[in-house]
mmCIF file of C-alpha atoms in Angstrom:
data_model
loop_
_atom_site.group_PDB
_atom_site.id
_atom_site.type_symbol
_atom_site.label_atom_id
_atom_site.label_comp_id
_atom_site.label_asym_id
_atom_site.label_seq_id
_atom_site.Cartn_x
_atom_site.Cartn_y
_atom_site.Cartn_z
ATOM 1 C CA UNK A 1 102.221 95.133 89.936
ATOM 2 C CA UNK A 2 100.261 94.199 93.065
ATOM 3 C CA UNK A 3 96.766 94.695 91.686
ATOM 4 C CA UNK A 4 93.680 93.536 93.493
ATOM 5 C CA UNK A 5 90.300 93.439 91.775
ATOM 6 C CA UNK A 6 86.822 93.174 93.122
ATOM 7 C CA UNK A 7 83.673 92.056 91.401
ATOM 8 C CA UNK A 8 81.085 93.403 91.183
ATOM 9 C CA UNK A 9 81.905 97.030 91.811
ATOM 10 C CA UNK A 10 78.305 97.800 92.557
ATOM 11 C CA UNK A 11 75.315 95.566 93.312
ATOM 12 C CA UNK A 12 71.723 96.164 94.169
ATOM 13 C CA UNK A 13 69.668 93.331 95.555
ATOM 14 C CA UNK A 14 66.363 92.611 97.229
ATOM 15 C CA UNK A 15 66.059 92.001 100.904
ATOM 16 C CA UNK A 16 66.375 88.318 101.693
ATOM 17 C CA UNK A 17 68.597 87.386 98.789
ATOM 18 C CA UNK A 18 72.309 86.472 98.925
ATOM 19 C CA UNK A 19 75.111 88.345 97.225
ATOM 20 C CA UNK A 20 78.590 87.152 96.458
ATOM 21 C CA UNK A 21 81.566 89.496 96.157
ATOM 22 C CA UNK A 22 84.844 88.313 94.678
ATOM 23 C CA UNK A 23 88.327 89.518 95.533
ATOM 24 C CA UNK A 24 91.199 88.556 93.292
ATOM 25 C CA UNK A 25 94.894 89.245 93.455
ATOM 26 C CA UNK A 26 95.800 89.571 89.765
ATOM 27 C CA UNK A 27 99.597 89.419 89.715
ATOM 28 C CA UNK A 28 100.619 87.913 93.004
ATOM 29 C CA UNK A 29 99.665 85.108 95.342
ATOM 30 C CA UNK A 30 97.977 85.867 98.604
ATOM 31 C CA UNK A 31 97.687 83.330 101.364
ATOM 32 C CA UNK A 32 95.845 85.887 103.423
ATOM 33 C CA UNK A 33 93.125 88.314 102.401
ATOM 34 C CA UNK A 34 91.125 90.666 104.509
ATOM 35 C CA UNK A 35 87.526 91.873 104.268
ATOM 36 C CA UNK A 36 86.569 95.340 105.487
ATOM 37 C CA UNK A 37 83.367 97.244 105.717
ATOM 38 C CA UNK A 38 83.267 100.987 105.460
ATOM 39 C CA UNK A 39 80.369 103.266 106.292
ATOM 40 C CA UNK A 40 80.179 106.772 104.734
ATOM 41 C CA UNK A 41 82.921 109.087 105.921
ATOM 42 C CA UNK A 42 84.172 106.487 108.351
ATOM 43 C CA UNK A 43 87.224 104.349 108.712
ATOM 44 C CA UNK A 44 87.607 100.768 107.554
ATOM 45 C CA UNK A 45 86.280 98.157 109.902
ATOM 46 C CA UNK A 46 87.869 94.756 109.646
ATOM 47 C CA UNK A 47 85.274 92.042 109.342
ATOM 48 C CA UNK A 48 87.395 88.937 108.905
ATOM 49 C CA UNK A 49 90.728 87.526 107.898
ATOM 50 C CA UNK A 50 90.578 84.968 105.113
ATOM 51 C CA UNK A 51 93.258 82.293 104.883
ATOM 52 C CA UNK A 52 93.667 80.035 101.892
ATOM 53 C CA UNK A 53 92.605 76.498 102.613
ATOM 54 C CA UNK A 54 91.307 77.200 106.099
ATOM 55 C CA UNK A 55 88.410 78.791 107.899
ATOM 56 C CA UNK A 56 88.234 82.529 108.129
ATOM 57 C CA UNK A 57 88.796 84.322 111.366
ATOM 58 C CA UNK A 58 85.984 86.769 112.194
ATOM 59 C CA UNK A 59 86.212 89.891 114.254
ATOM 60 C CA UNK A 60 84.106 90.236 117.339
ATOM 61 C CA UNK A 61 80.552 91.140 116.515
ATOM 62 C CA UNK A 62 80.624 89.890 112.916
ATOM 63 C CA UNK A 63 78.173 87.093 112.214
ATOM 64 C CA UNK A 64 80.040 84.323 110.490
ATOM 65 C CA UNK A 65 76.822 82.671 109.276
ATOM 66 C CA UNK A 66 75.690 85.887 107.664
ATOM 67 C CA UNK A 67 79.018 86.841 106.058
ATOM 68 C CA UNK A 68 80.382 83.662 104.494
ATOM 69 C CA UNK A 69 84.008 83.744 103.429
ATOM 70 C CA UNK A 70 85.699 81.264 101.172
ATOM 71 C CA UNK A 71 89.374 81.434 100.201
ATOM 72 C CA UNK A 72 89.623 78.594 97.719
ATOM 73 C CA UNK A 73 92.837 79.543 95.976
ATOM 74 C CA UNK A 74 95.880 81.738 96.454
ATOM 75 C CA UNK A 75 94.349 84.422 94.270
ATOM 76 C CA UNK A 76 90.667 84.350 95.135
ATOM 77 C CA UNK A 77 88.584 85.026 98.192
ATOM 78 C CA UNK A 78 84.802 85.462 98.181
ATOM 79 C CA UNK A 79 82.428 87.108 100.601
ATOM 80 C CA UNK A 80 78.806 86.060 100.513
ATOM 81 C CA UNK A 81 76.239 88.193 102.312
ATOM 82 C CA UNK A 82 73.430 85.789 103.043
ATOM 83 C CA UNK A 83 69.816 86.835 103.492
ATOM 84 C CA UNK A 84 70.765 90.441 102.990
ATOM 85 C CA UNK A 85 68.867 93.186 104.760
ATOM 86 C CA UNK A 86 68.915 96.964 104.252
ATOM 87 C CA UNK A 87 71.255 97.400 107.202
ATOM 88 C CA UNK A 88 73.868 95.345 105.310
ATOM 89 C CA UNK A 89 74.059 98.097 102.697
ATOM 90 C CA UNK A 90 77.619 99.371 102.801
ATOM 91 C CA UNK A 91 80.929 99.639 100.985
ATOM 92 C CA UNK A 92 82.896 96.382 101.187
ATOM 93 C CA UNK A 93 86.630 96.431 100.618
ATOM 94 C CA UNK A 94 89.030 93.529 100.354
ATOM 95 C CA UNK A 95 92.787 93.546 100.687
ATOM 96 C CA UNK A 96 95.413 90.899 99.957
ATOM 97 C CA UNK A 97 98.836 90.390 101.465
ATOM 98 C CA UNK A 98 101.500 88.947 99.201
ATOM 99 C CA UNK A 99 102.788 85.534 100.191
ATOM 100 C CA UNK A 100 106.358 86.516 99.441
ATOM 101 C CA UNK A 101 108.458 89.189 97.845
ATOM 102 C CA UNK A 102 109.497 92.699 98.645
ATOM 103 C CA UNK A 103 106.003 93.866 99.650
ATOM 104 C CA UNK A 104 105.179 90.998 101.904
ATOM 105 C CA UNK A 105 104.496 93.323 104.828
ATOM 106 C CA UNK A 106 101.966 95.379 102.880
ATOM 107 C CA UNK A 107 98.350 94.870 102.005
ATOM 108 C CA UNK A 108 97.010 95.840 98.578
ATOM 109 C CA UNK A 109 93.435 96.935 98.452
ATOM 110 C CA UNK A 110 90.713 96.250 95.988
ATOM 111 C CA UNK A 111 88.536 99.077 94.609
ATOM 112 C CA UNK A 112 85.575 98.111 96.746
ATOM 113 C CA UNK A 113 82.041 96.910 96.209
ATOM 114 C CA UNK A 114 79.032 99.095 96.956
ATOM 115 C CA UNK A 115 76.152 96.940 98.161
ATOM 116 C CA UNK A 116 72.658 98.335 98.300
ATOM 117 C CA UNK A 117 69.899 96.176 99.686
ATOM 118 C CA UNK A 118 66.358 97.308 98.895
ATOM 119 C CA UNK B 1 96.066 96.782 122.532
ATOM 120 C CA UNK B 2 97.406 99.035 119.807
ATOM 121 C CA UNK B 3 95.534 102.195 118.930
ATOM 122 C CA UNK B 4 95.890 104.838 116.281
ATOM 123 C CA UNK B 5 94.622 108.372 116.779
ATOM 124 C CA UNK B 6 94.116 111.047 114.115
ATOM 125 C CA UNK B 7 93.029 114.218 115.915
ATOM 126 C CA UNK B 8 92.126 116.266 112.824
ATOM 127 C CA UNK B 9 88.861 115.092 111.300
ATOM 128 C CA UNK B 10 89.017 117.615 108.508
ATOM 129 C CA UNK B 11 91.507 120.143 107.048
ATOM 130 C CA UNK B 12 91.555 122.555 104.167
ATOM 131 C CA UNK B 13 94.548 124.236 102.535
ATOM 132 C CA UNK B 14 95.218 126.204 99.412
ATOM 133 C CA UNK B 15 96.782 124.563 96.446
ATOM 134 C CA UNK B 16 100.606 124.689 96.506
ATOM 135 C CA UNK B 17 100.699 125.036 100.263
ATOM 136 C CA UNK B 18 102.304 122.581 102.642
ATOM 137 C CA UNK B 19 100.046 120.644 105.025
ATOM 138 C CA UNK B 20 100.839 118.325 107.893
ATOM 139 C CA UNK B 21 98.467 115.597 109.040
ATOM 140 C CA UNK B 22 98.901 114.337 112.603
ATOM 141 C CA UNK B 23 98.888 110.780 113.849
ATOM 142 C CA UNK B 24 99.744 109.256 117.221
ATOM 143 C CA UNK B 25 99.704 105.602 118.174
ATOM 144 C CA UNK B 26 100.062 103.526 121.243
ATOM 145 C CA UNK B 27 102.025 100.297 121.485
ATOM 146 C CA UNK B 28 104.373 98.600 123.829
ATOM 147 C CA UNK B 29 106.229 96.894 120.959
ATOM 148 C CA UNK B 30 109.517 98.102 119.507
ATOM 149 C CA UNK B 31 109.231 96.652 116.043
ATOM 150 C CA UNK B 32 106.281 97.540 113.868
ATOM 151 C CA UNK B 33 105.267 99.302 110.610
ATOM 152 C CA UNK B 34 103.420 102.518 110.058
ATOM 153 C CA UNK B 35 101.548 103.569 106.944
ATOM 154 C CA UNK B 36 99.671 106.471 105.479
ATOM 155 C CA UNK B 37 96.924 105.513 103.083
ATOM 156 C CA UNK B 38 95.010 107.854 100.809
ATOM 157 C CA UNK B 39 91.391 107.241 99.855
ATOM 158 C CA UNK B 40 90.255 109.638 97.134
ATOM 159 C CA UNK B 41 86.583 110.027 96.100
ATOM 160 C CA UNK B 42 86.927 106.875 94.037
ATOM 161 C CA UNK B 43 87.379 105.105 97.374
ATOM 162 C CA UNK B 44 90.389 103.089 96.155
ATOM 163 C CA UNK B 45 92.823 102.774 99.041
ATOM 164 C CA UNK B 46 96.285 103.883 97.937
ATOM 165 C CA UNK B 47 99.463 103.466 99.966
ATOM 166 C CA UNK B 48 101.164 106.841 100.200
ATOM 167 C CA UNK B 49 104.161 106.051 102.414
ATOM 168 C CA UNK B 50 105.401 103.435 104.862
ATOM 169 C CA UNK B 51 107.907 103.497 107.735
ATOM 170 C CA UNK B 52 109.574 100.665 109.497
ATOM 171 C CA UNK B 53 109.988 101.387 113.224
ATOM 172 C CA UNK B 54 113.578 100.160 113.272
ATOM 173 C CA UNK B 55 114.590 102.754 110.759
ATOM 174 C CA UNK B 56 115.514 106.126 112.233
ATOM 175 C CA UNK B 57 115.483 107.891 108.876
ATOM 176 C CA UNK B 58 112.114 109.439 107.958
ATOM 177 C CA UNK B 59 110.514 107.982 104.842
ATOM 178 C CA UNK B 60 110.057 110.184 101.816
ATOM 179 C CA UNK B 61 108.090 109.666 98.626
ATOM 180 C CA UNK B 62 108.310 112.667 96.293
ATOM 181 C CA UNK B 63 106.104 115.368 97.806
ATOM 182 C CA UNK B 64 105.160 113.206 100.786
ATOM 183 C CA UNK B 65 107.344 112.818 103.830
ATOM 184 C CA UNK B 66 106.802 111.672 107.391
ATOM 185 C CA UNK B 67 108.057 112.898 110.751
ATOM 186 C CA UNK B 68 108.490 109.713 112.761
ATOM 187 C CA UNK B 69 109.075 110.324 116.411
ATOM 188 C CA UNK B 70 109.354 106.884 117.945
ATOM 189 C CA UNK B 71 109.689 107.926 121.568
ATOM 190 C CA UNK B 72 106.697 110.241 121.279
ATOM 191 C CA UNK B 73 104.802 107.634 119.249
ATOM 192 C CA UNK B 74 104.040 110.205 116.591
ATOM 193 C CA UNK B 75 103.859 109.700 112.832
ATOM 194 C CA UNK B 76 102.819 112.792 110.953
ATOM 195 C CA UNK B 77 102.564 113.158 107.191
ATOM 196 C CA UNK B 78 103.716 116.259 105.388
ATOM 197 C CA UNK B 79 102.476 117.036 101.895
ATOM 198 C CA UNK B 80 104.539 119.663 100.102
ATOM 199 C CA UNK B 81 103.294 121.714 97.136
ATOM 200 C CA UNK B 82 99.829 120.338 97.600
ATOM 201 C CA UNK B 83 97.797 119.611 94.492
ATOM 202 C CA UNK B 84 94.059 119.374 93.799
ATOM 203 C CA UNK B 85 94.487 115.626 93.346
ATOM 204 C CA UNK B 86 95.606 115.333 96.939
ATOM 205 C CA UNK B 87 92.047 115.909 98.028
ATOM 206 C CA UNK B 88 91.128 112.692 99.800
ATOM 207 C CA UNK B 89 90.617 110.913 103.065
ATOM 208 C CA UNK B 90 93.937 110.052 104.682
ATOM 209 C CA UNK B 91 94.304 107.170 107.050
ATOM 210 C CA UNK B 92 97.180 106.522 109.399
ATOM 211 C CA UNK B 93 97.703 102.814 110.017
ATOM 212 C CA UNK B 94 99.731 100.532 112.281
ATOM 213 C CA UNK B 95 100.897 96.982 111.714
ATOM 214 C CA UNK B 96 102.724 95.138 114.464
ATOM 215 C CA UNK B 97 104.042 92.296 112.330
ATOM 216 C CA UNK B 98 103.169 90.824 109.013
ATOM 217 C CA UNK B 99 100.895 88.170 110.471
ATOM 218 C CA UNK B 100 98.809 90.727 112.282
ATOM 219 C CA UNK B 101 95.959 92.938 111.111
ATOM 220 C CA UNK B 102 96.311 96.581 110.138
ATOM 221 C CA UNK B 103 94.868 99.040 112.643
ATOM 222 C CA UNK B 104 93.506 102.216 111.067
ATOM 223 C CA UNK B 105 92.944 105.621 112.532
ATOM 224 C CA UNK B 106 89.622 107.357 111.975
ATOM 225 C CA UNK B 107 91.001 109.385 109.101
ATOM 226 C CA UNK B 108 91.522 113.013 108.185
ATOM 227 C CA UNK B 109 89.512 114.490 105.328
ATOM 228 C CA UNK B 110 91.817 116.834 103.409
ATOM 229 C CA UNK B 111 90.512 119.421 100.988
ATOM 230 C CA UNK B 112 92.895 121.164 98.634
ATOM 231 C CA UNK B 113 91.346 124.412 97.509
ATOM 232 C CA UNK B 114 92.063 126.000 94.112
#
């Protein structure tokens, strides 16, 4: 149980285009999901907290107009990188926190999406 | 603000040995949660073990155990009988309450040598 998927796992795009990354909780509902960015050999950096049915909360320094987050249902959150540039190339990880149940204090992580912007 | 410090950027041990990863944190709160996450080369984050601050007993999961010293704000992870599959990045993490965000340490890269 408590599986989180991400799609795509890997994406290459041209500079200036937009890319959408999906995060799904497969066997539980998640009112809250989190989006992280991870540089090579570094820790996870929280970008934003996504809440179902409301606007995302962005961390300081993260451009909300560049990294659009939509949490349309209790099992799906999307991150859209708009007008991507090479410096946006990174590994993006989502996590989901169960709405209820024994593991409600935990976050379950997706496998990540590697974005490469040419 | 809460902080998590992992003072060992990288460690290497021989297979079957026991290894301890250090973690200290800073908080003024009395109730919180602590976690160790493993990130293998696949980069999938895996929860290794968790500890609730109100519990005095140290958490144990098979070969993994923690030494939780609340007064010292220390939360070390001990891996017994280490295996090649334990090679990974290990992150210590702090969560004040379920509505808060997880705070991660910078990680310790662990190499298990054959």
